Coordinates of C-alpha atoms (C1' of nucleotides) in Angstrom, one line a residue:
Chain A
M1 CA 95.2 73.2 144.3
A2 CA 96.1 73.9 140.7
T3 CA 98.1 77.0 141.5
T4 CA 101.9 76.7 141.0
A5 CA 104.4 77.0 143.7
R6 CA 105.6 80.6 143.1
R7 CA 102.9 82.2 141.0
G8 CA 99.2 82.6 141.2
A9 CA 98.5 81.7 137.5
P10 CA 100.1 79.2 135.2
L11 CA 102.7 80.4 132.7
T12 CA 101.4 81.6 129.3
L13 CA 103.0 81.9 126.0
D14 CA 101.7 85.4 125.6
E15 CA 103.1 86.3 129.0
I16 CA 106.5 85.0 127.9
H17 CA 106.4 86.9 124.6
A18 CA 105.4 90.1 126.4
A19 CA 108.2 89.9 128.9
A20 CA 110.7 88.9 126.2
L21 CA 109.7 91.9 124.1
R22 CA 110.1 94.1 127.2
L23 CA 113.6 92.9 127.9
V24 CA 114.6 93.3 124.3
D25 CA 113.1 96.7 124.2
E26 CA 115.0 97.8 127.3
G27 CA 118.4 96.4 126.6
G28 CA 118.6 95.0 123.1
V29 CA 118.5 91.4 122.0
D30 CA 121.7 90.7 123.9
A31 CA 119.9 91.6 127.2
L32 CA 117.5 88.8 126.7
S33 CA 118.5 85.6 128.6
M34 CA 116.3 82.7 129.5
R35 CA 117.3 83.1 133.1
K36 CA 116.6 86.8 133.3
L37 CA 113.3 86.2 131.5
A38 CA 112.4 83.5 134.0
A39 CA 113.2 85.9 136.8
E40 CA 111.1 88.6 135.3
L41 CA 108.2 86.1 135.2
D42 CA 109.0 84.8 138.7
V43 CA 109.5 81.3 137.5
N44 CA 112.1 78.7 137.3
P45 CA 114.3 79.1 134.1
M46 CA 113.4 75.5 133.1
S47 CA 109.7 76.2 133.1
L48 CA 110.1 78.3 130.0
Y49 CA 111.1 75.2 128.0
H50 CA 107.7 73.7 128.4
H51 CA 106.3 76.6 126.3
V52 CA 109.2 77.3 124.0
P53 CA 111.7 75.0 122.3
G54 CA 114.6 77.3 123.1
K55 CA 116.0 80.8 123.1
E56 CA 116.5 81.1 119.4
A57 CA 112.9 79.9 118.7
L58 CA 111.6 82.3 121.2
I59 CA 113.3 85.2 119.5
Q60 CA 111.9 84.1 116.2
Q61 CA 108.4 84.0 117.7
I62 CA 108.6 87.6 119.0
C63 CA 110.0 88.6 115.6
V64 CA 106.8 87.3 113.9
A65 CA 104.8 88.9 116.7
M66 CA 106.4 92.2 115.8
A67 CA 105.8 91.6 112.1
D68 CA 102.1 91.0 112.9
R69 CA 101.9 94.5 114.3
L70 CA 102.8 96.0 110.9
E71 CA 99.8 98.1 109.9
L72 CA 99.6 97.6 106.2
P73 CA 97.9 100.6 104.5
P74 CA 94.5 99.7 102.8
D75 CA 94.0 99.9 99.1
D76 CA 92.3 103.2 99.0
G77 CA 92.0 104.8 95.5
T78 CA 95.0 107.1 96.1
P79 CA 97.8 107.2 93.5
W80 CA 100.5 104.6 93.7
Q81 CA 103.1 107.2 94.8
E82 CA 101.0 108.0 97.9
Q83 CA 100.4 104.3 98.7
L84 CA 104.1 103.6 98.3
R85 CA 104.9 106.3 100.8
A86 CA 102.2 105.0 103.2
L87 CA 103.8 101.5 103.0
A88 CA 107.2 102.9 103.7
L89 CA 105.8 104.9 106.6
A90 CA 104.3 101.8 108.1
Y91 CA 107.6 100.0 107.9
H92 CA 109.2 103.0 109.4
A93 CA 106.8 103.1 112.3
L94 CA 107.4 99.4 113.0
A95 CA 111.1 99.9 113.1
R96 CA 110.7 102.8 115.5
A97 CA 108.5 100.8 117.7
Y98 CA 110.9 97.9 118.0
P99 CA 114.3 99.3 117.0
A100 CA 116.4 96.5 118.6
L101 CA 114.3 93.6 117.4
F102 CA 113.8 95.1 114.0
A103 CA 117.6 95.3 113.5
Y104 CA 118.0 91.7 114.7
A105 CA 115.2 90.4 112.5
Y106 CA 116.7 92.0 109.4
A107 CA 120.2 90.8 110.2
H108 CA 119.0 87.2 111.0
Q109 CA 116.3 86.9 108.3
Q110 CA 116.3 83.6 106.5
P111 CA 115.5 83.3 102.8
G112 CA 112.4 81.0 103.4
T113 CA 110.7 82.8 106.2
D114 CA 108.3 85.5 105.2
H115 CA 108.4 87.5 108.4
E116 CA 106.5 90.4 106.9
S117 CA 103.2 88.6 106.2
G118 CA 101.2 90.6 103.7
I119 CA 103.8 93.2 102.9
W120 CA 104.8 91.6 99.7
A121 CA 101.2 91.5 98.4
V122 CA 100.8 95.2 99.1
L123 CA 104.2 96.1 97.6
H124 CA 103.5 94.2 94.4
R125 CA 100.1 95.7 94.1
V126 CA 101.6 99.2 94.4
L127 CA 104.3 98.4 91.9
R128 CA 101.8 97.0 89.4
A129 CA 99.9 100.2 89.8
A130 CA 103.1 102.0 89.0
G131 CA 103.4 100.1 85.8
V132 CA 106.0 97.6 86.8
A133 CA 105.3 94.2 85.3
G134 CA 106.8 90.9 84.1
P135 CA 110.1 89.9 85.5
D136 CA 110.7 93.4 86.7
L137 CA 108.0 93.0 89.4
G138 CA 109.9 90.5 91.6
R139 CA 113.2 92.2 91.1
T140 CA 111.9 95.7 91.8
G141 CA 110.0 94.4 94.8
D142 CA 113.1 92.8 96.3
V143 CA 115.1 96.0 95.6
L144 CA 112.5 98.3 97.2
H145 CA 112.1 96.1 100.2
A146 CA 115.9 96.1 100.7
F147 CA 116.1 99.9 100.2
V148 CA 113.4 100.8 102.6
S149 CA 114.6 98.3 105.2
G150 CA 118.1 99.7 104.9
F151 CA 116.8 103.2 105.3
V152 CA 114.7 102.6 108.4
L153 CA 117.4 100.5 109.9
A154 CA 119.9 103.3 109.4
E155 CA 117.4 105.8 110.8
T156 CA 116.7 103.8 114.0
K157 CA 120.5 103.6 114.4
G158 CA 120.8 107.4 114.3
L159 CA 122.8 107.2 111.1
I160 CA 120.6 109.6 109.2
A161 CA 121.5 113.2 110.1
E162 CA 118.1 114.7 109.2
P163 CA 115.5 111.8 109.3
G164 CA 112.5 113.9 108.2
P165 CA 113.9 115.5 105.0
A166 CA 115.9 112.4 104.3
F167 CA 112.8 110.2 104.3
D168 CA 111.2 112.6 101.7
T169 CA 114.4 112.4 99.7
A170 CA 114.3 108.6 99.8
I171 CA 110.7 108.4 98.7
D172 CA 111.1 111.0 96.0
L173 CA 114.2 109.1 94.7
I174 CA 112.3 105.9 94.5
V175 CA 109.2 107.4 93.0
H176 CA 111.2 109.3 90.3
G177 CA 113.3 106.2 89.7
L178 CA 110.2 104.1 89.1
A179 CA 108.6 106.7 86.9
G180 CA 111.7 107.4 84.9
R181 CA 112.9 103.9 84.1
S182 CA 113.3 102.7 80.5
Chain B
M1 CA 164.9 82.4 126.4
A2 CA 162.3 84.9 125.2
T3 CA 160.0 82.2 123.8
T4 CA 156.7 81.7 125.5
A5 CA 155.7 78.5 127.1
R6 CA 153.3 77.1 124.5
R7 CA 154.3 79.0 121.3
G8 CA 157.5 79.7 119.4
A9 CA 156.7 83.4 118.8
P10 CA 154.9 86.0 120.9
L11 CA 151.3 86.9 120.3
T12 CA 150.6 89.6 117.7
L13 CA 147.6 91.8 117.2
D14 CA 147.6 91.0 113.5
E15 CA 147.6 87.3 114.4
I16 CA 144.7 87.8 116.7
H17 CA 142.8 89.8 114.0
A18 CA 143.4 87.1 111.4
A19 CA 142.3 84.3 113.6
A20 CA 139.2 86.3 114.7
L21 CA 138.3 87.0 111.1
R22 CA 138.6 83.3 110.3
L23 CA 136.4 82.3 113.2
V24 CA 133.7 84.8 112.2
D25 CA 134.0 83.9 108.6
E26 CA 133.5 80.2 109.4
G27 CA 130.6 80.4 111.9
G28 CA 129.4 84.0 112.2
V29 CA 130.0 86.5 114.9
D30 CA 128.3 84.2 117.4
A31 CA 131.0 81.6 116.8
L32 CA 133.7 84.0 118.0
S33 CA 134.6 83.5 121.6
M34 CA 137.7 84.6 123.5
R35 CA 138.3 81.1 124.6
K36 CA 137.9 79.5 121.2
L37 CA 140.1 82.3 119.7
A38 CA 142.8 81.6 122.3
A39 CA 142.6 77.9 121.6
E40 CA 143.0 78.7 117.9
L41 CA 146.1 80.6 118.7
D42 CA 147.4 78.0 121.1
V43 CA 147.4 80.5 123.9
N44 CA 145.8 81.0 127.3
P45 CA 142.5 82.9 127.0
M46 CA 143.8 85.6 129.3
S47 CA 146.8 86.4 127.1
L48 CA 144.4 88.0 124.6
Y49 CA 143.6 90.7 127.1
H50 CA 147.2 92.0 126.9
H51 CA 146.6 92.9 123.3
V52 CA 142.9 93.7 123.3
P53 CA 140.6 95.5 125.8
G54 CA 137.9 92.9 125.5
K55 CA 135.7 91.0 123.1
E56 CA 133.5 93.9 121.9
A57 CA 136.6 96.1 121.2
L58 CA 138.1 93.2 119.3
I59 CA 135.1 92.9 117.1
Q60 CA 135.2 96.6 116.4
Q61 CA 138.8 96.3 115.4
I62 CA 138.2 93.6 112.9
C63 CA 135.2 95.7 111.6
V64 CA 137.6 98.6 110.8
A65 CA 140.1 96.0 109.3
M66 CA 137.3 94.9 107.0
A67 CA 136.4 98.5 106.2
D68 CA 140.0 99.2 105.3
R69 CA 139.8 96.5 102.7
L70 CA 137.1 98.4 100.8
E71 CA 138.6 99.2 97.4
L72 CA 137.3 102.6 96.6
P73 CA 137.0 103.3 92.8
P74 CA 139.4 106.0 91.6
D75 CA 138.2 109.3 90.1
D76 CA 138.6 108.4 86.5
G77 CA 136.9 110.7 84.0
T78 CA 133.9 108.3 83.5
P79 CA 130.3 109.7 83.9
W80 CA 128.9 109.8 87.4
Q81 CA 126.4 107.0 86.7
E82 CA 129.3 104.7 86.0
Q83 CA 131.3 105.8 89.1
L84 CA 128.2 105.3 91.3
R85 CA 127.9 101.8 89.9
A86 CA 131.5 101.2 90.6
L87 CA 131.2 102.4 94.2
A88 CA 128.1 100.2 94.8
L89 CA 130.0 97.2 93.3
A90 CA 132.9 97.8 95.7
Y91 CA 130.5 97.8 98.6
H92 CA 128.9 94.7 97.2
A93 CA 132.3 92.9 96.9
L94 CA 133.2 93.8 100.5
A95 CA 129.9 92.4 101.8
R96 CA 130.4 89.2 99.8
A97 CA 133.9 88.8 101.2
Y98 CA 132.8 89.2 104.8
P99 CA 129.1 88.5 104.9
A100 CA 128.7 87.7 108.6
L101 CA 130.9 90.6 109.8
F102 CA 129.3 93.0 107.3
A103 CA 125.9 92.3 108.7
Y104 CA 127.1 92.7 112.2
A105 CA 128.9 95.9 111.4
Y106 CA 125.8 97.4 109.9
A107 CA 123.5 96.3 112.7
H108 CA 125.9 97.6 115.4
Q109 CA 127.1 100.7 113.7
Q110 CA 127.3 103.8 116.0
P111 CA 126.5 107.3 114.8
G112 CA 129.9 108.7 115.5
T113 CA 132.1 105.9 114.1
D114 CA 132.9 106.3 110.4
H115 CA 133.7 102.7 109.7
E116 CA 133.8 103.3 106.0
S117 CA 136.8 105.6 105.9
G118 CA 136.8 107.4 102.5
I119 CA 133.5 106.1 101.2
W120 CA 131.7 109.3 102.1
A121 CA 134.2 111.4 100.2
V122 CA 133.8 109.3 97.1
L123 CA 130.0 109.2 97.4
H124 CA 129.7 113.0 97.8
R125 CA 132.0 113.6 94.9
V126 CA 129.9 111.4 92.7
L127 CA 126.7 113.0 93.9
R128 CA 128.1 116.5 93.2
A129 CA 129.0 115.3 89.7
A130 CA 125.4 114.2 89.4
G131 CA 124.3 117.8 90.2
V132 CA 123.3 117.2 93.8
A133 CA 124.2 120.3 95.9
G134 CA 123.3 122.2 99.0
P135 CA 121.4 120.6 101.8
D136 CA 120.4 117.8 99.4
L137 CA 124.0 116.5 99.3
G138 CA 124.1 115.2 102.9
R139 CA 120.6 113.8 102.8
T140 CA 121.0 112.1 99.5
G141 CA 124.3 110.7 100.6
D142 CA 122.8 109.2 103.7
V143 CA 119.9 107.8 101.7
L144 CA 122.0 106.2 99.1
H145 CA 124.4 104.7 101.6
A146 CA 121.4 103.2 103.5
F147 CA 119.9 102.0 100.2
V148 CA 123.1 100.3 99.0
S149 CA 123.8 98.9 102.4
G150 CA 120.3 97.5 102.6
F151 CA 120.6 95.9 99.2
V152 CA 124.0 94.2 99.7
L153 CA 122.9 93.1 103.1
A154 CA 119.8 91.5 101.7
E155 CA 121.8 90.0 98.9
T156 CA 124.3 88.3 101.2
K157 CA 121.4 86.9 103.2
G158 CA 120.0 85.3 100.1
L159 CA 116.9 87.5 100.2
I160 CA 117.3 88.7 96.6
A161 CA 115.9 86.1 94.2
E162 CA 117.9 87.2 91.2
P163 CA 120.9 89.1 92.5
G164 CA 122.4 89.9 89.1
P165 CA 119.4 91.5 87.5
A166 CA 118.3 93.0 90.8
F167 CA 121.6 94.8 91.2
D168 CA 121.1 96.4 87.8
T169 CA 117.5 97.3 88.7
A170 CA 118.7 98.9 91.9
I171 CA 121.4 101.0 90.2
D172 CA 119.1 102.0 87.4
L173 CA 116.4 103.0 89.9
I174 CA 118.9 105.2 91.8
V175 CA 120.4 106.7 88.7
H176 CA 117.0 107.6 87.2
G177 CA 115.8 108.8 90.6
L178 CA 118.8 111.2 90.8
A179 CA 118.4 112.4 87.3
G180 CA 114.7 112.9 87.5
R181 CA 114.3 114.8 90.7
S182 CA 112.7 118.1 90.8
Chain C
dA1 C1' 100.5 68.4 132.3
dC2 C1' 103.3 71.4 134.3
dC3 C1' 107.0 72.7 137.2
dT4 C1' 111.6 72.2 139.5
dG5 C1' 116.7 71.5 141.3
dA6 C1' 120.9 69.9 140.3
dA7 C1' 124.1 69.4 136.9
dC8 C1' 126.9 70.0 132.4
dA9 C1' 129.3 72.5 129.2
dC10 C1' 130.1 76.6 128.1
dC11 C1' 130.8 82.1 128.3
dG12 C1' 133.7 87.1 129.4
dT13 C1' 136.5 89.0 132.6
dT14 C1' 139.3 90.1 137.2
dC15 C1' 143.1 89.3 139.9
dA16 C1' 147.1 87.8 141.9
dA17 C1' 150.9 85.3 140.7
dG18 C1' 154.6 83.7 137.9
dT19 C1' 158.9 84.5 134.4
Chain D
dA1 C1' 156.5 93.1 129.4
dC2 C1' 154.1 89.3 128.7
dC3 C1' 151.9 85.2 130.1
dT4 C1' 149.2 82.1 133.1
dG5 C1' 145.8 79.4 136.6
dA6 C1' 142.2 79.8 139.5
dA7 C1' 138.1 82.0 140.4
dC8 C1' 133.7 84.7 139.8
dA9 C1' 129.5 85.6 137.8
dC10 C1' 127.1 84.5 134.3
dC11 C1' 125.0 81.7 130.1
dG12 C1' 121.6 77.7 127.4
dT13 C1' 120.1 73.4 128.0
dT14 C1' 119.4 68.1 129.6
dC15 C1' 117.6 65.1 132.7
dA16 C1' 115.5 62.9 136.4
dA17 C1' 112.5 63.9 139.8
dG18 C1' 108.6 66.0 142.0
dT19 C1' 103.1 67.3 142.2

DNA sequence: ACCTGAACACCGTTCAAGT
DNA sequence: ACCTGAACACCGTTCAAGT
């Protein structure tokens, strides 16, 4: 018999990730413990360590799983203002889908790790379309990423009184700021 | 004798806060444990609970202690662009002084708690000077706070490649965005 | 190869007891 | 009033042992 003692099927990394995402979704990152996760999967806590190096690594893994779910807007022919708004909306949607994990990912982000996969390519493409070039490109990209991250983070925390109008205000401010720079 | 068993002087809330800030400063919020804090103060772990309701409350307390150290720029007669920059710089300085705690405070901020004391008054004053009024005032204030918070957070995390120029880019973008709105 | 139980070194916090 | 020791219910993780 190849079946394990307590479960019908062997433990899977995807299974672990799904359960971990569920726990984090329900009670925040603090609610994720290796022991509770194992209980959720009906498995001995130590079995997890055969699929994952440790708790911190597991959290990193579900962070990139979240980042992979970011639906980057395609390069349709629409003006850069609209594409910038679409990108911000995608980021916004991701944060709303995984509020707790998004906040954790932003707070624990490391300089090297590029958790957002292709987001930088899209952002730079849009900025180039807006006429940003040379050394300004990298700086403006960093700034806009920080701005939008800060906004969606604040929004998911309930710190924005009127999220809808405030989102428009935010995008308008960025668009006018980009258009009106010296 | 009024002296305690292990220490010359009785435990003080200020003493606890100072030690907690030191621990967080050295190893991040995760490095703060009631037991390590007690050891640092040469005291039984349980003694802390006579001065503080619990760990989470203690962290909240040192967060407001940090917020109190925010040096808000005075209302000199300088143009609003300059005052906005000064306010952002003050926020920036606070984040650099307490990087770990600042990130924690932003990630765990609650809607009700106004951790930043007078910052909103200053921000709204500057925005009014910039010609923002009516329902735009609250929205724009929320947006700018989130933007600046996001930027200084990213900066303390080392996510901004060129912090100096990027800060200028960020302020310029906001200033032009405010000036050029419809 | 995959899983497990016991064990180690930690946590935050309660409670009854000390002075 | 302030402090303490023992205890409870948790953690993450190592390690040797099972199949």
